[in-house]
PDB file of C-alpha atoms in Angstrom:
ATOM      1  CA  GLN A 127      53.819 258.109 145.772  1.00 94.00           C
ATOM      2  CA  VAL A 128      53.423 258.882 142.104  1.00 97.00           C
ATOM      3  CA  GLN A 129      50.312 257.361 140.588  1.00 98.00           C
ATOM      4  CA  LEU A 130      49.234 257.531 136.960  1.00 98.00           C
ATOM      5  CA  VAL A 131      45.948 255.957 135.925  1.00 98.00           C
ATOM      6  CA  GLU A 132      44.958 255.787 132.259  1.00 98.00           C
ATOM      7  CA  SER A 133      41.438 255.376 130.958  1.00 98.00           C
ATOM      8  CA  GLY A 134      39.482 255.680 127.739  1.00 97.00           C
ATOM      9  CA  GLY A 135      40.830 252.744 125.756  1.00 97.00           C
ATOM     10  CA  GLY A 136      38.609 250.363 123.852  1.00 97.00           C
ATOM     11  CA  LEU A 137      37.583 249.072 120.449  1.00 98.00           C
ATOM     12  CA  VAL A 138      37.245 251.604 117.633  1.00 98.00           C
ATOM     13  CA  LYS A 139      36.783 251.259 113.882  1.00 98.00           C
ATOM     14  CA  PRO A 140      39.455 252.361 111.402  1.00 97.00           C
ATOM     15  CA  GLY A 141      39.116 256.065 110.754  1.00 97.00           C
ATOM     16  CA  GLY A 142      37.492 256.611 114.127  1.00 98.00           C
ATOM     17  CA  SER A 143      38.511 258.719 117.099  1.00 98.00           C
ATOM     18  CA  LEU A 144      39.216 258.100 120.765  1.00 98.00           C
ATOM     19  CA  ARG A 145      40.307 260.252 123.687  1.00 98.00           C
ATOM     20  CA  LEU A 146      42.576 258.817 126.354  1.00 98.00           C
ATOM     21  CA  SER A 147      42.861 260.310 129.817  1.00 98.00           C
ATOM     22  CA  CYS A 148      45.455 259.982 132.542  1.00 98.00           C
ATOM     23  CA  ALA A 149      44.768 260.950 136.145  1.00 98.00           C
ATOM     24  CA  ALA A 150      47.912 261.915 138.031  1.00 98.00           C
ATOM     25  CA  SER A 151      48.482 262.074 141.778  1.00 98.00           C
ATOM     26  CA  GLY A 152      51.290 262.052 144.321  1.00 98.00           C
ATOM     27  CA  PHE A 153      53.310 264.897 142.805  1.00 97.00           C
ATOM     28  CA  THR A 154      52.913 268.503 141.672  1.00 98.00           C
ATOM     29  CA  PHE A 155      51.507 267.790 138.229  1.00 98.00           C
ATOM     30  CA  SER A 156      52.133 271.218 136.724  1.00 98.00           C
ATOM     31  CA  ASP A 157      55.860 270.979 137.499  1.00 97.00           C
ATOM     32  CA  TYR A 158      56.423 268.113 135.111  1.00 97.00           C
ATOM     33  CA  TYR A 159      56.501 267.383 131.431  1.00 97.00           C
ATOM     34  CA  MET A 160      54.306 264.393 130.558  1.00 98.00           C
ATOM     35  CA  SER A 161      54.494 261.964 127.648  1.00 98.00           C
ATOM     36  CA  TRP A 162      52.487 259.215 125.997  1.00 98.00           C
ATOM     37  CA  VAL A 163      54.286 256.002 125.034  1.00 98.00           C
ATOM     38  CA  ARG A 164      52.664 253.018 123.330  1.00 98.00           C
ATOM     39  CA  GLN A 165      53.414 249.338 122.863  1.00 98.00           C
ATOM     40  CA  ALA A 166      51.847 247.297 120.072  1.00 97.00           C
ATOM     41  CA  PRO A 167      51.036 243.677 120.955  1.00 96.00           C
ATOM     42  CA  GLY A 168      54.245 241.690 121.273  1.00 94.00           C
ATOM     43  CA  LYS A 169      56.314 244.687 120.146  1.00 95.00           C
ATOM     44  CA  GLY A 170      58.596 247.302 121.649  1.00 96.00           C
ATOM     45  CA  LEU A 171      58.018 250.768 123.048  1.00 97.00           C
ATOM     46  CA  GLU A 172      57.337 253.873 120.965  1.00 97.00           C
ATOM     47  CA  TRP A 173      57.336 257.442 122.281  1.00 96.00           C
ATOM     48  CA  LEU A 174      54.430 259.425 120.850  1.00 97.00           C
ATOM     49  CA  SER A 175      54.248 262.918 122.252  1.00 97.00           C
ATOM     50  CA  TYR A 176      55.254 265.169 125.141  1.00 96.00           C
ATOM     51  CA  ILE A 177      53.824 268.297 126.686  1.00 97.00           C
ATOM     52  CA  SER A 178      55.505 270.757 129.039  1.00 97.00           C
ATOM     53  CA  GLY A 179      54.226 271.479 132.509  1.00 97.00           C
ATOM     54  CA  SER A 180      52.517 274.683 131.414  1.00 97.00           C
ATOM     55  CA  GLY A 181      51.300 273.150 128.182  1.00 96.00           C
ATOM     56  CA  ASP A 182      53.055 275.679 125.969  1.00 96.00           C
ATOM     57  CA  SER A 183      55.606 273.261 124.537  1.00 95.00           C
ATOM     58  CA  ILE A 184      54.491 270.173 122.629  1.00 96.00           C
ATOM     59  CA  SER A 185      56.324 267.715 120.415  1.00 94.00           C
ATOM     60  CA  SER A 186      55.151 264.583 118.652  1.00 95.00           C
ATOM     61  CA  GLY A 187      56.717 261.715 116.770  1.00 93.00           C
ATOM     62  CA  ASP A 188      56.390 261.298 113.032  1.00 92.00           C
ATOM     63  CA  SER A 189      53.960 258.377 113.234  1.00 91.00           C
ATOM     64  CA  VAL A 190      51.245 260.371 114.998  1.00 93.00           C
ATOM     65  CA  ARG A 191      51.946 264.002 114.145  1.00 93.00           C
ATOM     66  CA  GLY A 192      48.823 265.563 112.684  1.00 94.00           C
ATOM     67  CA  ARG A 193      46.544 262.748 113.920  1.00 97.00           C
ATOM     68  CA  PHE A 194      47.113 262.649 117.685  1.00 97.00           C
ATOM     69  CA  THR A 195      46.991 265.684 119.986  1.00 98.00           C
ATOM     70  CA  ILE A 196      48.351 265.787 123.512  1.00 98.00           C
ATOM     71  CA  SER A 197      46.895 268.193 126.065  1.00 98.00           C
ATOM     72  CA  ARG A 198      46.635 268.662 129.809  1.00 98.00           C
ATOM     73  CA  ASP A 199      44.450 270.272 132.452  1.00 98.00           C
ATOM     74  CA  ASN A 200      46.599 271.193 135.438  1.00 98.00           C
ATOM     75  CA  ALA A 201      43.564 272.133 137.511  1.00 98.00           C
ATOM     76  CA  LYS A 202      42.360 268.549 137.168  1.00 98.00           C
ATOM     77  CA  ASN A 203      45.819 266.921 137.305  1.00 98.00           C
ATOM     78  CA  SER A 204      44.981 265.236 134.037  1.00 98.00           C
ATOM     79  CA  LEU A 205      46.727 264.421 130.780  1.00 98.00           C
ATOM     80  CA  TYR A 206      44.918 263.638 127.546  1.00 98.00           C
ATOM     81  CA  LEU A 207      45.573 262.148 124.126  1.00 98.00           C
ATOM     82  CA  GLN A 208      43.056 262.872 121.375  1.00 98.00           C
ATOM     83  CA  MET A 209      43.478 260.249 118.659  1.00 98.00           C
ATOM     84  CA  ASN A 210      41.892 260.818 115.246  1.00 98.00           C
ATOM     85  CA  SER A 211      41.995 258.928 111.945  1.00 97.00           C
ATOM     86  CA  LEU A 212      42.886 255.747 113.752  1.00 97.00           C
ATOM     87  CA  ARG A 213      44.504 252.895 111.838  1.00 96.00           C
ATOM     88  CA  ALA A 214      44.951 249.204 112.537  1.00 97.00           C
ATOM     89  CA  GLU A 215      48.620 249.849 113.280  1.00 96.00           C
ATOM     90  CA  ASP A 216      47.602 252.137 116.154  1.00 97.00           C
ATOM     91  CA  THR A 217      46.436 249.067 118.081  1.00 98.00           C
ATOM     92  CA  ALA A 218      48.533 249.088 121.242  1.00 98.00           C
ATOM     93  CA  VAL A 219      48.670 249.585 124.971  1.00 98.00           C
ATOM     94  CA  TYR A 220      49.017 253.309 125.618  1.00 98.00           C
ATOM     95  CA  TYR A 221      51.028 254.410 128.654  1.00 98.00           C
ATOM     96  CA  CYS A 222      50.950 257.759 130.385  1.00 98.00           C
ATOM     97  CA  THR A 223      54.399 258.648 131.691  1.00 98.00           C
ATOM     98  CA  ARG A 224      55.974 261.353 133.802  1.00 98.00           C
ATOM     99  CA  ASP A 225      58.715 262.811 131.656  1.00 96.00           C
ATOM    100  CA  SER A 226      61.862 263.851 133.501  1.00 93.00           C
ATOM    101  CA  ILE A 227      63.438 265.083 130.281  1.00 85.00           C
ATOM    102  CA  PRO A 228      64.582 263.028 128.724  1.00 87.00           C
ATOM    103  CA  TYR A 229      63.625 259.839 130.505  1.00 96.00           C
ATOM    104  CA  PHE A 230      60.325 258.470 131.777  1.00 97.00           C
ATOM    105  CA  ASP A 231      60.506 258.045 135.522  1.00 96.00           C
ATOM    106  CA  SER A 232      56.960 256.864 136.237  1.00 98.00           C
ATOM    107  CA  TRP A 233      54.485 254.870 134.169  1.00 98.00           C
ATOM    108  CA  GLY A 234      50.790 254.147 134.404  1.00 98.00           C
ATOM    109  CA  GLN A 235      49.413 250.648 134.016  1.00 98.00           C
ATOM    110  CA  GLY A 236      48.360 251.325 130.425  1.00 98.00           C
ATOM    111  CA  THR A 237      45.094 251.276 128.500  1.00 98.00           C
ATOM    112  CA  LEU A 238      44.481 249.068 125.472  1.00 98.00           C
ATOM    113  CA  VAL A 239      43.304 250.582 122.215  1.00 98.00           C
ATOM    114  CA  THR A 240      42.139 248.181 119.511  1.00 98.00           C
ATOM    115  CA  VAL A 241      41.464 249.484 116.010  1.00 98.00           C
ATOM    116  CA  SER A 242      39.464 246.966 114.043  1.00 97.00           C
ATOM    117  CA  SER A 243      36.353 246.745 111.922  1.00 96.00           C
TER     118      SER A 243
ATOM    119  CA  GLN B 149      62.824 248.705 112.927  1.00 76.00           C
ATOM    120  CA  SER B 150      64.011 250.565 116.014  1.00 80.00           C
ATOM    121  CA  VAL B 151      66.572 253.360 115.923  1.00 88.00           C
ATOM    122  CA  LEU B 152      68.548 251.718 118.714  1.00 96.00           C
ATOM    123  CA  THR B 153      69.588 248.094 118.172  1.00 97.00           C
ATOM    124  CA  GLN B 154      69.393 245.508 120.932  1.00 98.00           C
ATOM    125  CA  PRO B 155      69.830 241.729 120.782  1.00 97.00           C
ATOM    126  CA  PRO B 156      66.399 240.040 120.775  1.00 97.00           C
ATOM    127  CA  SER B 157      67.346 237.724 123.619  1.00 97.00           C
ATOM    128  CA  VAL B 158      70.017 236.904 126.163  1.00 98.00           C
ATOM    129  CA  SER B 159      70.149 234.240 128.846  1.00 97.00           C
ATOM    130  CA  GLY B 160      72.133 233.270 131.895  1.00 96.00           C
ATOM    131  CA  ALA B 161      72.095 230.976 134.880  1.00 97.00           C
ATOM    132  CA  PRO B 162      71.295 232.195 138.373  1.00 97.00           C
ATOM    133  CA  GLY B 163      74.271 233.974 139.910  1.00 97.00           C
ATOM    134  CA  GLN B 164      75.882 234.723 136.557  1.00 97.00           C
ATOM    135  CA  ARG B 165      76.577 238.096 134.944  1.00 97.00           C
ATOM    136  CA  VAL B 166      74.850 239.089 131.717  1.00 98.00           C
ATOM    137  CA  THR B 167      75.118 242.170 129.544  1.00 98.00           C
ATOM    138  CA  ILE B 168      72.651 243.694 127.115  1.00 98.00           C
ATOM    139  CA  SER B 169      73.965 245.945 124.376  1.00 98.00           C
ATOM    140  CA  CYS B 170      72.282 248.951 122.790  1.00 98.00           C
ATOM    141  CA  THR B 171      73.812 250.242 119.579  1.00 97.00           C
ATOM    142  CA  GLY B 172      72.978 253.659 118.188  1.00 96.00           C
ATOM    143  CA  SER B 173      74.586 256.157 115.846  1.00 93.00           C
ATOM    144  CA  SER B 174      76.211 259.576 115.662  1.00 92.00           C
ATOM    145  CA  SER B 175      72.779 261.235 115.845  1.00 93.00           C
ATOM    146  CA  ASP B 176      71.763 259.699 119.147  1.00 94.00           C
ATOM    147  CA  ILE B 177      74.104 257.954 121.609  1.00 95.00           C
ATOM    148  CA  GLY B 178      77.160 259.071 119.646  1.00 94.00           C
ATOM    149  CA  ALA B 179      75.997 262.681 119.825  1.00 94.00           C
ATOM    150  CA  GLY B 180      76.341 262.525 123.586  1.00 94.00           C
ATOM    151  CA  TYR B 181      72.701 262.021 124.518  1.00 96.00           C
ATOM    152  CA  TYR B 182      72.093 260.053 127.672  1.00 97.00           C
ATOM    153  CA  VAL B 183      70.962 256.424 127.617  1.00 98.00           C
ATOM    154  CA  HIS B 184      68.281 255.122 129.948  1.00 98.00           C
ATOM    155  CA  TRP B 185      67.130 251.575 130.629  1.00 98.00           C
ATOM    156  CA  TYR B 186      63.732 250.145 131.523  1.00 98.00           C
ATOM    157  CA  GLN B 187      62.696 246.758 132.863  1.00 98.00           C
ATOM    158  CA  GLN B 188      59.325 245.305 131.884  1.00 98.00           C
ATOM    159  CA  LEU B 189      58.257 242.298 133.892  1.00 97.00           C
ATOM    160  CA  PRO B 190      55.722 239.998 132.205  1.00 94.00           C
ATOM    161  CA  GLY B 191      52.296 241.591 131.996  1.00 94.00           C
ATOM    162  CA  THR B 192      53.325 244.852 133.642  1.00 97.00           C
ATOM    163  CA  ALA B 193      54.243 248.391 132.662  1.00 98.00           C
ATOM    164  CA  PRO B 194      57.895 249.302 132.109  1.00 98.00           C
ATOM    165  CA  LYS B 195      59.872 250.597 135.060  1.00 98.00           C
ATOM    166  CA  LEU B 196      62.871 252.926 135.008  1.00 98.00           C
ATOM    167  CA  LEU B 197      65.994 250.935 135.820  1.00 98.00           C
ATOM    168  CA  ILE B 198      68.952 253.172 134.884  1.00 98.00           C
ATOM    169  CA  TYR B 199      68.931 256.847 133.904  1.00 98.00           C
ATOM    170  CA  ALA B 200      71.573 259.186 132.504  1.00 97.00           C
ATOM    171  CA  ASN B 201      73.823 256.293 131.494  1.00 97.00           C
ATOM    172  CA  THR B 202      74.803 255.098 134.958  1.00 97.00           C
ATOM    173  CA  TYR B 203      72.396 256.240 137.694  1.00 97.00           C
ATOM    174  CA  ARG B 204      69.970 253.946 139.508  1.00 98.00           C
ATOM    175  CA  PRO B 205      66.646 255.253 140.855  1.00 96.00           C
ATOM    176  CA  SER B 206      65.999 254.625 144.505  1.00 95.00           C
ATOM    177  CA  GLY B 207      65.118 250.990 145.130  1.00 95.00           C
ATOM    178  CA  VAL B 208      66.958 249.513 142.150  1.00 97.00           C
ATOM    179  CA  PRO B 209      69.571 247.007 143.345  1.00 96.00           C
ATOM    180  CA  ASP B 210      73.215 247.728 142.634  1.00 96.00           C
ATOM    181  CA  ARG B 211      73.334 244.444 140.700  1.00 97.00           C
ATOM    182  CA  PHE B 212      72.149 246.576 137.781  1.00 98.00           C
ATOM    183  CA  SER B 213      74.629 248.963 136.159  1.00 98.00           C
ATOM    184  CA  GLY B 214      74.880 250.939 132.954  1.00 98.00           C
ATOM    185  CA  SER B 215      77.729 252.181 130.811  1.00 97.00           C
ATOM    186  CA  THR B 216      78.306 253.880 127.472  1.00 96.00           C
ATOM    187  CA  SER B 217      81.095 253.969 124.927  1.00 95.00           C
ATOM    188  CA  GLY B 218      81.011 255.793 121.617  1.00 95.00           C
ATOM    189  CA  THR B 219      77.737 254.989 119.871  1.00 96.00           C
ATOM    190  CA  SER B 220      76.791 252.126 122.187  1.00 97.00           C
ATOM    191  CA  ALA B 221      75.576 251.465 125.691  1.00 98.00           C
ATOM    192  CA  SER B 222      75.388 248.387 127.875  1.00 98.00           C
ATOM    193  CA  LEU B 223      73.313 247.177 130.774  1.00 98.00           C
ATOM    194  CA  ALA B 224      75.020 244.699 133.083  1.00 98.00           C
ATOM    195  CA  ILE B 225      73.232 242.492 135.576  1.00 98.00           C
ATOM    196  CA  THR B 226      75.349 240.622 138.115  1.00 97.00           C
ATOM    197  CA  GLY B 227      74.231 237.881 140.493  1.00 97.00           C
ATOM    198  CA  LEU B 228      71.369 236.989 138.151  1.00 97.00           C
ATOM    199  CA  GLN B 229      68.120 236.082 139.915  1.00 97.00           C
ATOM    200  CA  ALA B 230      64.949 234.414 138.695  1.00 96.00           C
ATOM    201  CA  GLU B 231      62.986 237.623 139.208  1.00 96.00           C
ATOM    202  CA  ASP B 232      65.231 239.426 136.721  1.00 97.00           C
ATOM    203  CA  GLU B 233      63.529 237.539 133.903  1.00 97.00           C
ATOM    204  CA  ALA B 234      61.943 240.357 131.900  1.00 98.00           C
ATOM    205  CA  ASP B 235      62.181 242.493 128.795  1.00 98.00           C
ATOM    206  CA  TYR B 236      64.754 245.287 128.874  1.00 98.00           C
ATOM    207  CA  TYR B 237      64.646 248.433 126.742  1.00 98.00           C
ATOM    208  CA  CYS B 238      67.222 251.134 126.158  1.00 98.00           C
ATOM    209  CA  GLN B 239      66.143 254.683 125.341  1.00 98.00           C
ATOM    210  CA  SER B 240      67.926 257.806 124.193  1.00 97.00           C
ATOM    211  CA  TYR B 241      67.324 260.911 122.100  1.00 95.00           C
ATOM    212  CA  ASP B 242      67.795 261.384 118.363  1.00 91.00           C
ATOM    213  CA  ASN B 243      68.426 264.755 116.741  1.00 87.00           C
ATOM    214  CA  SER B 244      65.649 264.215 114.210  1.00 87.00           C
ATOM    215  CA  LEU B 245      63.286 261.731 115.812  1.00 90.00           C
ATOM    216  CA  GLY B 246      63.184 262.832 119.435  1.00 91.00           C
ATOM    217  CA  ARG B 247      63.000 260.216 122.149  1.00 94.00           C
ATOM    218  CA  VAL B 248      63.850 256.779 120.741  1.00 95.00           C
ATOM    219  CA  PHE B 249      63.812 253.248 122.105  1.00 97.00           C
ATOM    220  CA  GLY B 250      65.642 250.044 121.353  1.00 97.00           C
ATOM    221  CA  GLY B 251      63.635 247.063 120.164  1.00 96.00           C
ATOM    222  CA  GLY B 252      63.936 245.331 123.519  1.00 97.00           C
ATOM    223  CA  THR B 253      65.810 242.302 124.819  1.00 98.00           C
ATOM    224  CA  LYS B 254      64.179 239.320 126.483  1.00 98.00           C
ATOM    225  CA  LEU B 255      66.250 238.048 129.384  1.00 98.00           C
ATOM    226  CA  THR B 256      65.772 234.380 130.256  1.00 97.00           C
ATOM    227  CA  VAL B 257      67.104 233.040 133.541  1.00 96.00           C
ATOM    228  CA  LEU B 258      67.984 229.407 132.921  1.00 94.00           C
TER     229      LEU B 258
END
């Protein structure tokens, strides 16, 4: 069965950086687009970025474009999110999702990122 | 605020039917983009409930159904059960913004 396991969350100061990882298993990773979706505490869901199976097509939402970078390593069945210039409003649970264009058919359990001084 | 508008909360008694609306615009639902629904049980990750307006993934009971009309979509839940108490989110695509979500609706089973 599809399994997505995020890691790398934690406490970071405003202006700092963090790299999230997602380990995928149970499906042919390189066949699928993948996306990151986040949820601020007590708030709704926000799509952040997607990457194609080969990695040659990437798109990001306005709120993170230029600060966050999605990438993948198909040899390691892993998805990444490099987050720079972090702000307090980036505090959220970050979910790795399998993207079946244009819906998210599998979700990880999430990793919490807290941006605070 | 979210691109897609959902009521903050709905409620119903066990066995009843409830509907959750999702209102968009001519640049998302009204442009013909599919609507998808997710269920988020307390303290857990969201789970795909309905995709492409009306389809249920394997394992989702047929008590859950989706529909669209014009710039809106609806999720209907019949035979309401206590375990249906959760947050529900609609999702579609916007010409300018990409994938977009509704603000979520909290379903309370009375």
